[in-house]
GROMACS .gro file of C-alpha atoms in nm:
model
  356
    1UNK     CA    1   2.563 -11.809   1.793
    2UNK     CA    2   2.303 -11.927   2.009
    3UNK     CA    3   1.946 -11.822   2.032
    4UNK     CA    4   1.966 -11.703   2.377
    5UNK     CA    5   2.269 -11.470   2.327
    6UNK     CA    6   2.083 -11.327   1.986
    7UNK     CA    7   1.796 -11.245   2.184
    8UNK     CA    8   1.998 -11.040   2.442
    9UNK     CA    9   2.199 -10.874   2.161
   10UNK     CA   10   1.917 -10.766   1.985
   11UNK     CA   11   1.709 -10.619   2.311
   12UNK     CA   12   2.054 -10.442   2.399
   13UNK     CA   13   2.010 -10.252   1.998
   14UNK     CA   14   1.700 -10.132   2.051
   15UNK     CA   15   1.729 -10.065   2.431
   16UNK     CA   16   2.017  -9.791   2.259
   17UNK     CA   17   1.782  -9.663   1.950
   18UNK     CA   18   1.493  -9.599   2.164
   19UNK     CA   19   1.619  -9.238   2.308
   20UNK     CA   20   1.774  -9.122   2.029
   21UNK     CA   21   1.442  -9.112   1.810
   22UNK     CA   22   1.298  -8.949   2.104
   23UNK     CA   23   1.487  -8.677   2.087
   24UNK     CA   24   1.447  -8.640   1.720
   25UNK     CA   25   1.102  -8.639   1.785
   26UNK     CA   26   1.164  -8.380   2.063
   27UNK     CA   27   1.310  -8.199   1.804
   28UNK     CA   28   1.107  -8.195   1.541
   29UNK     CA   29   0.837  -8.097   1.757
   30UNK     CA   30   0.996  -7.754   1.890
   31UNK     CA   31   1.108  -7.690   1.542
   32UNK     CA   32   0.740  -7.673   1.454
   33UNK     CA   33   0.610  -7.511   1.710
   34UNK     CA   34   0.887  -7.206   1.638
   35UNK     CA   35   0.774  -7.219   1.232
   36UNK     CA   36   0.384  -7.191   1.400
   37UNK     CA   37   0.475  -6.883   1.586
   38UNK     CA   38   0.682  -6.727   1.315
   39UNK     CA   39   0.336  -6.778   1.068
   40UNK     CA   40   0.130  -6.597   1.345
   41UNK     CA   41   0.395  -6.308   1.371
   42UNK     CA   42   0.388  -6.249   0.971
   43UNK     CA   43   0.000  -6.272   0.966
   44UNK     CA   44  -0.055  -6.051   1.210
   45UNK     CA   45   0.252  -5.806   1.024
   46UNK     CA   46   0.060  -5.849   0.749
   47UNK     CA   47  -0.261  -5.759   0.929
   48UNK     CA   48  -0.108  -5.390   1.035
   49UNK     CA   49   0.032  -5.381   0.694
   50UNK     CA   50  -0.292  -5.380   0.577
   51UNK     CA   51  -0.475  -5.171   0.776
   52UNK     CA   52  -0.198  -4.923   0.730
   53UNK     CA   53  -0.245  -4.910   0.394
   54UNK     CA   54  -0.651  -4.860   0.436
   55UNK     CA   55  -0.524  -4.516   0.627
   56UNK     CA   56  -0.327  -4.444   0.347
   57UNK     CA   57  -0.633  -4.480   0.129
   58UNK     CA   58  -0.827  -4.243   0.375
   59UNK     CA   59  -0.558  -3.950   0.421
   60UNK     CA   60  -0.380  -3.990   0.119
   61UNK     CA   61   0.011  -3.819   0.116
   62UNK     CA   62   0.017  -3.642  -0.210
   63UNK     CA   63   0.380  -3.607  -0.426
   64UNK     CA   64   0.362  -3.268  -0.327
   65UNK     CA   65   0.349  -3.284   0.010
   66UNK     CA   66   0.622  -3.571  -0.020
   67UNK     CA   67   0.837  -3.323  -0.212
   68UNK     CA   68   0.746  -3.072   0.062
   69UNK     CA   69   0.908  -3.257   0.342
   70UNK     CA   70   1.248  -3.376   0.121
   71UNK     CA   71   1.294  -3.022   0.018
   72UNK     CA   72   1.129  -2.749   0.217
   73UNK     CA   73   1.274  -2.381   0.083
   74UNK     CA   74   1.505  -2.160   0.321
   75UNK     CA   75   1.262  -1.890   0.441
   76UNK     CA   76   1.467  -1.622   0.321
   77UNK     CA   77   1.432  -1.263   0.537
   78UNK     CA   78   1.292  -0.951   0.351
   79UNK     CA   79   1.476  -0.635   0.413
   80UNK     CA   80   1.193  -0.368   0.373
   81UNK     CA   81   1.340  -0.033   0.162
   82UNK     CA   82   1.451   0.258   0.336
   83UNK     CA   83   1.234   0.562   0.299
   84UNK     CA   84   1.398   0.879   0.264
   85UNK     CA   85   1.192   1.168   0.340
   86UNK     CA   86   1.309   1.472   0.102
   87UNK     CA   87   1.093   1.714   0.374
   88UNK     CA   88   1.268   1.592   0.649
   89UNK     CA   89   1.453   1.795   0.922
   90UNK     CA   90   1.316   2.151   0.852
   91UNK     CA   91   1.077   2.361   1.017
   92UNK     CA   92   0.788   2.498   0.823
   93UNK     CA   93   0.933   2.833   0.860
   94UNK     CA   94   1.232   2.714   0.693
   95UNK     CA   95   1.031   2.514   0.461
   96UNK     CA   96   0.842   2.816   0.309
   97UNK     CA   97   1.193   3.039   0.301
   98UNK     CA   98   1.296   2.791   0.002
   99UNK     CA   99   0.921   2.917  -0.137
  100UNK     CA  100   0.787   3.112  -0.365
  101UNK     CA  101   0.447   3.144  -0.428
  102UNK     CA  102   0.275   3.276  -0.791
  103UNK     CA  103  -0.074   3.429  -0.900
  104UNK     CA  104  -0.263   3.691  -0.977
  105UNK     CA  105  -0.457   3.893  -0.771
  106UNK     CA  106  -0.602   3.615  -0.540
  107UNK     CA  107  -0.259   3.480  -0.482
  108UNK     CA  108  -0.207   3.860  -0.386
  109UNK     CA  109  -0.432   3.877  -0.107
  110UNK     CA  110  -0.286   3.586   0.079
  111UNK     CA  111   0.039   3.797   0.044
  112UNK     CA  112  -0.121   4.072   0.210
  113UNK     CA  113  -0.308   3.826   0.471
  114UNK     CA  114   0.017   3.641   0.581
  115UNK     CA  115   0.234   3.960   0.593
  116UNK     CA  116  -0.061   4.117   0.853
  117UNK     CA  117  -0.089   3.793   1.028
  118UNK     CA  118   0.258   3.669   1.028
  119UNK     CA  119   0.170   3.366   0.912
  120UNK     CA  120   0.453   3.113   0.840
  121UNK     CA  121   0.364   3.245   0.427
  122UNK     CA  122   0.534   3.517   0.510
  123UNK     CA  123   0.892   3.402   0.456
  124UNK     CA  124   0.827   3.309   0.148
  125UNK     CA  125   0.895   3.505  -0.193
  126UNK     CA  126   0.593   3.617  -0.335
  127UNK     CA  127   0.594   3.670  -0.724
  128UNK     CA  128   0.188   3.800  -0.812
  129UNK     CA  129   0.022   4.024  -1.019
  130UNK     CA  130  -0.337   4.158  -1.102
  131UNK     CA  131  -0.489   3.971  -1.361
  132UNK     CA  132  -0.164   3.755  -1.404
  133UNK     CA  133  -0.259   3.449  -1.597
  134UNK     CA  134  -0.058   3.140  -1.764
  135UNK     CA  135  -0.074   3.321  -2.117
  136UNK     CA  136   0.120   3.605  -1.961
  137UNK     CA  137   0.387   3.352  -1.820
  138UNK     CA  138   0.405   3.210  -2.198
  139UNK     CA  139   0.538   3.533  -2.294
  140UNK     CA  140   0.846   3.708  -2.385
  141UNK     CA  141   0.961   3.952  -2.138
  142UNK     CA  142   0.962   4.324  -2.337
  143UNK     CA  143   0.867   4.679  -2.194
  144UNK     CA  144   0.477   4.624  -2.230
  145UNK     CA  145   0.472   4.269  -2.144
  146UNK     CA  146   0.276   4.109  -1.851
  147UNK     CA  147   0.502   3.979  -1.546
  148UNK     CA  148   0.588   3.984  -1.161
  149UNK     CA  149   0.925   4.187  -1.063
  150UNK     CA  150   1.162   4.006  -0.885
  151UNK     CA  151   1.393   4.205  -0.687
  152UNK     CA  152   1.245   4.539  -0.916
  153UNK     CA  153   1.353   4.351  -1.244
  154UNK     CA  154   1.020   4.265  -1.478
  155UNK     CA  155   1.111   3.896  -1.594
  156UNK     CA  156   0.989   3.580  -1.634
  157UNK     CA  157   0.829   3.339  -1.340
  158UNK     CA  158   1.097   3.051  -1.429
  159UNK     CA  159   1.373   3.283  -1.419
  160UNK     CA  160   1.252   3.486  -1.094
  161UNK     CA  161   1.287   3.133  -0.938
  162UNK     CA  162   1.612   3.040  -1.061
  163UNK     CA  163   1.749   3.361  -0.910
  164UNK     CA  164   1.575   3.270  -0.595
  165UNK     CA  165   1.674   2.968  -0.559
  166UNK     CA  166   1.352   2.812  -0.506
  167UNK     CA  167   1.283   2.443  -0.354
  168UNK     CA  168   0.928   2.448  -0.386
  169UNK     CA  169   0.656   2.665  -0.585
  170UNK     CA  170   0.309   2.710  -0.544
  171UNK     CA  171   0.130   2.828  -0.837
  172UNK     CA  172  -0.210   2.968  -0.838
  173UNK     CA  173  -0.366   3.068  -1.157
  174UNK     CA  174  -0.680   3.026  -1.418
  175UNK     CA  175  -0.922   3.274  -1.319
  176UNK     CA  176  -0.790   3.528  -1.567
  177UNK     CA  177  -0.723   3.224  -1.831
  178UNK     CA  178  -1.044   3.057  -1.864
  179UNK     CA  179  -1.243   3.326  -1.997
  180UNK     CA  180  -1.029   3.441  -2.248
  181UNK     CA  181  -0.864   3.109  -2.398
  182UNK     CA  182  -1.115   2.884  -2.302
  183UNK     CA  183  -0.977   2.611  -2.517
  184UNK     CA  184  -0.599   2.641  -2.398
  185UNK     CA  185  -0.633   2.700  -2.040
  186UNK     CA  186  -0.546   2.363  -1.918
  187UNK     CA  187  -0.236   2.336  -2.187
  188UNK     CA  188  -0.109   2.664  -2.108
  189UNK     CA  189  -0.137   2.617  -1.774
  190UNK     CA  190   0.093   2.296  -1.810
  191UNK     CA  191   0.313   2.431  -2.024
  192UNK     CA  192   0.418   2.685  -1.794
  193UNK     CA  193   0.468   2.432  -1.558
  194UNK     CA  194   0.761   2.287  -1.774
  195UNK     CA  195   0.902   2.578  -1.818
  196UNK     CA  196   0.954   2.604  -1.449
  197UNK     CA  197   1.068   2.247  -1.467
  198UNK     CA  198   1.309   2.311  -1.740
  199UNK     CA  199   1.507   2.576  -1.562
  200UNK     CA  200   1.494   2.397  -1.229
  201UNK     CA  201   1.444   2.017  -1.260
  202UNK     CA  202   1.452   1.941  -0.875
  203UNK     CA  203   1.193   2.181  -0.765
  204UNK     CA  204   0.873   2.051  -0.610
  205UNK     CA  205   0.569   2.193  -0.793
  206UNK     CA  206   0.234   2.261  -0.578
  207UNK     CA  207  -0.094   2.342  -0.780
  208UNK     CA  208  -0.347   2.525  -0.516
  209UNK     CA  209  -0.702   2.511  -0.706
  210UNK     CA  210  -0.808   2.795  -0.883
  211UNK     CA  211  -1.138   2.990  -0.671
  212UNK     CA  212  -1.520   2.990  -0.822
  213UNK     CA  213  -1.736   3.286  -0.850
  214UNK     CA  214  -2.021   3.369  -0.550
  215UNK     CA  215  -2.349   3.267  -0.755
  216UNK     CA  216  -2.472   3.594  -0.805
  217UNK     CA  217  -2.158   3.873  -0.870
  218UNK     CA  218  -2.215   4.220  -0.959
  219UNK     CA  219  -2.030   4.178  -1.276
  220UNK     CA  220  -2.192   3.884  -1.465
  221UNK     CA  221  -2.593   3.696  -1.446
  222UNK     CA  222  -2.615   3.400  -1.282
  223UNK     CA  223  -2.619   3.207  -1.602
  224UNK     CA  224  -2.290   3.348  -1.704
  225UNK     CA  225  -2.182   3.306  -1.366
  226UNK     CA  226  -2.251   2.927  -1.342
  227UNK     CA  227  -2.068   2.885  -1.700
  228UNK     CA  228  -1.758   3.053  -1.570
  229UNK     CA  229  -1.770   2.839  -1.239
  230UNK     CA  230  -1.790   2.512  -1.457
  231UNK     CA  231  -1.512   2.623  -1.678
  232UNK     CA  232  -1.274   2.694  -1.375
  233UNK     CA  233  -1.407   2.350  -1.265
  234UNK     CA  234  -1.309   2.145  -1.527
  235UNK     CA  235  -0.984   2.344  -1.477
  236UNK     CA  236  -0.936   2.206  -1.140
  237UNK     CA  237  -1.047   1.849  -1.209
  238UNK     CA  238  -0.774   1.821  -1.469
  239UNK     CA  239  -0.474   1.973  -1.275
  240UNK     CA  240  -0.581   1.729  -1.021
  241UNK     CA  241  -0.522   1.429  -1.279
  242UNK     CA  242  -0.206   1.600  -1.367
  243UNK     CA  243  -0.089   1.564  -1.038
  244UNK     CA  244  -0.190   1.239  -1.042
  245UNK     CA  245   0.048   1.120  -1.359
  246UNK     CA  246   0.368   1.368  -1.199
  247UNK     CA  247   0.525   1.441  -0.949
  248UNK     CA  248   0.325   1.773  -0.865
  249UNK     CA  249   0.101   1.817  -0.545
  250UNK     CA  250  -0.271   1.969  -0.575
  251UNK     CA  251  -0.393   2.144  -0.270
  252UNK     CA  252  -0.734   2.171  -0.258
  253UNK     CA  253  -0.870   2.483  -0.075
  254UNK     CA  254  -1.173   2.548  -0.284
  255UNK     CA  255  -1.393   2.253  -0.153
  256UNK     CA  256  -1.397   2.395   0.220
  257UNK     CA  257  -1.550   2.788   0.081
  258UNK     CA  258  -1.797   2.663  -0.135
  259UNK     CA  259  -2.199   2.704  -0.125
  260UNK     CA  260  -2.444   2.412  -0.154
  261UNK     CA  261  -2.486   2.466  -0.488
  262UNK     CA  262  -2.152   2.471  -0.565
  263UNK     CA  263  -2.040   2.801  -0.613
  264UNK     CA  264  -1.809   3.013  -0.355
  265UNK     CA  265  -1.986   3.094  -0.039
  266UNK     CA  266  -2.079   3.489  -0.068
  267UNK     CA  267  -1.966   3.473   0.328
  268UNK     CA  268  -1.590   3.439   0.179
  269UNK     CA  269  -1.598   3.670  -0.088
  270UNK     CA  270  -1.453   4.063   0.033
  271UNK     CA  271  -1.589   4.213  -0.304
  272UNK     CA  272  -1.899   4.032  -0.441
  273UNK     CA  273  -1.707   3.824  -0.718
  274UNK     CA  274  -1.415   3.671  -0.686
  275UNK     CA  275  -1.182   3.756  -0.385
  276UNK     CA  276  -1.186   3.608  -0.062
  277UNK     CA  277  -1.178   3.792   0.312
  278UNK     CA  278  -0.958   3.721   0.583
  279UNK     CA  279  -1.193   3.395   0.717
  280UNK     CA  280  -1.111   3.238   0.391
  281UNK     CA  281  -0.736   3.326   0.372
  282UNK     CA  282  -0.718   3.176   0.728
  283UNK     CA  283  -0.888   2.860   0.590
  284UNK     CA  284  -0.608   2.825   0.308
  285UNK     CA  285  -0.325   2.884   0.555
  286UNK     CA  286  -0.440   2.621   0.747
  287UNK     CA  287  -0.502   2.326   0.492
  288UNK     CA  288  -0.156   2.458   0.344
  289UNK     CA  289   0.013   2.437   0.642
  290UNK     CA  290  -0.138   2.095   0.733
  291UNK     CA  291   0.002   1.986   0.369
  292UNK     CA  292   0.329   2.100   0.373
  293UNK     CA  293   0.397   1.954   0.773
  294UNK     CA  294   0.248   1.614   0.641
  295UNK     CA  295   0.518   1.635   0.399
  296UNK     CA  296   0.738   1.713   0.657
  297UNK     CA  297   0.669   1.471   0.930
  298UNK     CA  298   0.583   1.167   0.634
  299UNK     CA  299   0.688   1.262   0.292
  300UNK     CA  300   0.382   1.222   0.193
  301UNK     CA  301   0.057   1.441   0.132
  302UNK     CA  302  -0.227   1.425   0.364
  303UNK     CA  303  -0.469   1.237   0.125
  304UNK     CA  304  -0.186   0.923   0.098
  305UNK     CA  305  -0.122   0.953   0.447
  306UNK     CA  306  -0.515   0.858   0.510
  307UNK     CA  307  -0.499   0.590   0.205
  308UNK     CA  308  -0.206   0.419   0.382
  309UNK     CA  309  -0.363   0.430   0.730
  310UNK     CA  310  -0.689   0.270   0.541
  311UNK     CA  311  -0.469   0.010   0.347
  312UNK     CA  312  -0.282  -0.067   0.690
  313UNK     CA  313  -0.619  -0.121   0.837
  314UNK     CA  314  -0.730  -0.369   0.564
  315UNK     CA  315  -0.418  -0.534   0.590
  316UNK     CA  316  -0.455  -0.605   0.955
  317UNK     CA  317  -0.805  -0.732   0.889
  318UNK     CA  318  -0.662  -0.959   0.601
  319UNK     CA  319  -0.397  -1.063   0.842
  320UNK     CA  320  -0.633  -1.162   1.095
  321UNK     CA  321  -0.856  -1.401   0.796
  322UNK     CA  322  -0.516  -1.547   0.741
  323UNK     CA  323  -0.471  -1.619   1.139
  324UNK     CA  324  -0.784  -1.793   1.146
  325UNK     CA  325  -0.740  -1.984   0.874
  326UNK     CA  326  -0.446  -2.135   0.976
  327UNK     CA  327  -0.571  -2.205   1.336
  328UNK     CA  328  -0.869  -2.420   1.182
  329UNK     CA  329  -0.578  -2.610   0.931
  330UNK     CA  330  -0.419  -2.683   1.293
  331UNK     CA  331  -0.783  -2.815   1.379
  332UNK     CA  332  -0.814  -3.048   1.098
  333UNK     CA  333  -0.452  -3.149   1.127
  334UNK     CA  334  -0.485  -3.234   1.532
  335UNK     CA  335  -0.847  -3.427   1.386
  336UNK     CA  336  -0.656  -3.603   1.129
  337UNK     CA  337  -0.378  -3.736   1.360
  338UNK     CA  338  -0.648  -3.845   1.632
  339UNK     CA  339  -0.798  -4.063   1.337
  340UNK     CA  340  -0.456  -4.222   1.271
  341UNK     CA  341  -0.442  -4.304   1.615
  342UNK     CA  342  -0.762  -4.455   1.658
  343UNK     CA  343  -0.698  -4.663   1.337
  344UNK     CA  344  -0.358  -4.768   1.421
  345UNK     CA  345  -0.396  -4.862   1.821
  346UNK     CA  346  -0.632  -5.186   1.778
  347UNK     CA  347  -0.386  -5.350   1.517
  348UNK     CA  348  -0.073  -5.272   1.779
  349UNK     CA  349  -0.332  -5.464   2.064
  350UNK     CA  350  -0.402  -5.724   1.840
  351UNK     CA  351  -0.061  -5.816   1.751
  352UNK     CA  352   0.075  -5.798   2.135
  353UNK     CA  353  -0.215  -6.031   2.213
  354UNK     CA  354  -0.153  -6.316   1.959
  355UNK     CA  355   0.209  -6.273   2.048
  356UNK     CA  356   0.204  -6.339   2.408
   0.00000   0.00000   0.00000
């Protein structure tokens, strides 16, 4: 081969090479330019990774609330008791028909008072006696014993209300007890009260509180007086905490008759001692009444009735402490999301930027 025709031969070889590495070059070129924008994505990824994880650091998600969100409990409805009211349905007339009141002499009077005034009392049996006391009602029944008649028959007061067929009982005794068994009065007192229970388990037992003295009787010094009133004191007080522990009611109609110093007002007394007049009668009709129709109306006693109303009141305030608090959690919570925004929006602007 001749020079000249080498020379053309080899200028024809590279002539053909020449755009080939060009295009490898080409090639090579775009292929790094893609790996250099693929770096600047996962920096920048990395950059919001990070800064996600300084939020973290600042509001913290504890296991608990984790655990929260995976498994919050079924709020499960609560089906509030029924109340049955025992009272319910009846009239006070009707209510005092299944009566029976007993007591001595007092207890007599508001016979007398509600038979002259008509009061609603008045259908009620009446078992009383001068004098009658809870030692008496202890007793066996004999031909010089101590008790109400029922019907004409002399018998005992649990027996009477047996026959009678009693719902409810009001009892009202002590003033003849306290004086002569000073240190039985209470127990006797009680333990005529399950007597009446024995023979008639269902009846509903109401203890009215035994009267005080006027401070200065015919009958007794003032010394004496004030020992008697503080004996049929203590008397109430603990019939009252009786009632308390059972199922018994204690009307109090003593409080609204007595003096400033704590004895019965002589305005209410009709004989200088003891027994009351026809203002005072009128004043136990009414806060008996008012008793046995909050029964009626509620099932429950006046005194609970004003407990609830103060406990529904303090429930309503507690309520409203709750409401609050949970509108300033809603606060913090709308505060706390703001922050995540303002920590989260430069990183997203950062990243579009470097992208584009």
């Amino acid at each position: 081969m001749n020079i000249k025709r080498f020379a053309v031969l080899l200028l024809s070889a590279v002539l053909i090479l020449l755009p080939t590495a060009s295009c490898k070059k080409q090639e090579n070129n775009k292929a790094d330019d893609t790996d250099s924008i693929q770096n600047e994505i996962i920096t920048e990824n990395d950059v919001a990774t990070t800064e996600d994880s300084k939020v973290s650091e600042i509001f913290p998600e504890t296991n608990s609330e984790a655990t929260e969100k995976d498994h919050e409990p079924e709020q499960e409805e609560i089906t509030e008791p029924e109340i049955v009211n025992p009272y319910a349905g009846q009239t006070i007339e009707q209510f005092y028909e299944n009566s029976a009141f007993v007591g001595d002499s007092v207890m007599f009077g508001l016979e007398i008072y509600s038979r002259r005034k008509k009061t609603a009392e008045s259908n009620a049996t009446f078992l009383t006696l001068a004098s009658f006391a809870a030692r008496h009602a202890l007793s066996d029944v004999w031909e010089g014993s101590y008790h109400p008649t029922y019907n004409g028959e002399k018998m005992k007061v649990e027996d009477a209300l047996v026959l009678d067929g009693a719902n409810n009982v009001f009892l009202f005794l002590g003033l003849n007890d306290v004086r002569v068994t000073p240190k039985e009065y209470f127990e006797n007192y009680v333990k005529f009260i399950d007597r009446i229970k024995e023979k008639s388990p269902d009846i509903n037992i109401f203890i009215i509180s035994t009267t005080y003295p006027i401070e200065s009787p015919h009958s007794m010094d003032t010394q004496t007086s004030a020992s008697y009133r503080d004996q049929l004191k203590d008397l109430n007080e603990k019939l009252y905490e009786y009632s308390l522990s059972t199922d018994a009611y204690y009307i109090d109609v003593i409080t609204p008759l007595l003096s400033d110093k704590g004895f019965l007002d002589d305005k209410y007394t009709s004989d200088k001692y003891v027994h009351l007049t026809n203002t005072a009668y009128e004043i136990w009709t009414k806060i008996i009444d008012e008793y046995v129709l909050s029964l009626i109306e509620t099932g429950l006693p006046p005194v609970q009735v004003e407990e609830l109303i103060e406990n529904t009141e303090n429930i309503s305030e507690s309520t409203d402490a709750i409401n609050e608090v949970e509108t300033q959690t809603e606060d913090i919570n709308t505060d706390t999301t703001q922050v995540d925004n303002q920590n989260t929006e430069p990183v997203t602007e950062v990243i579009y930027e470097e992208i584009i």
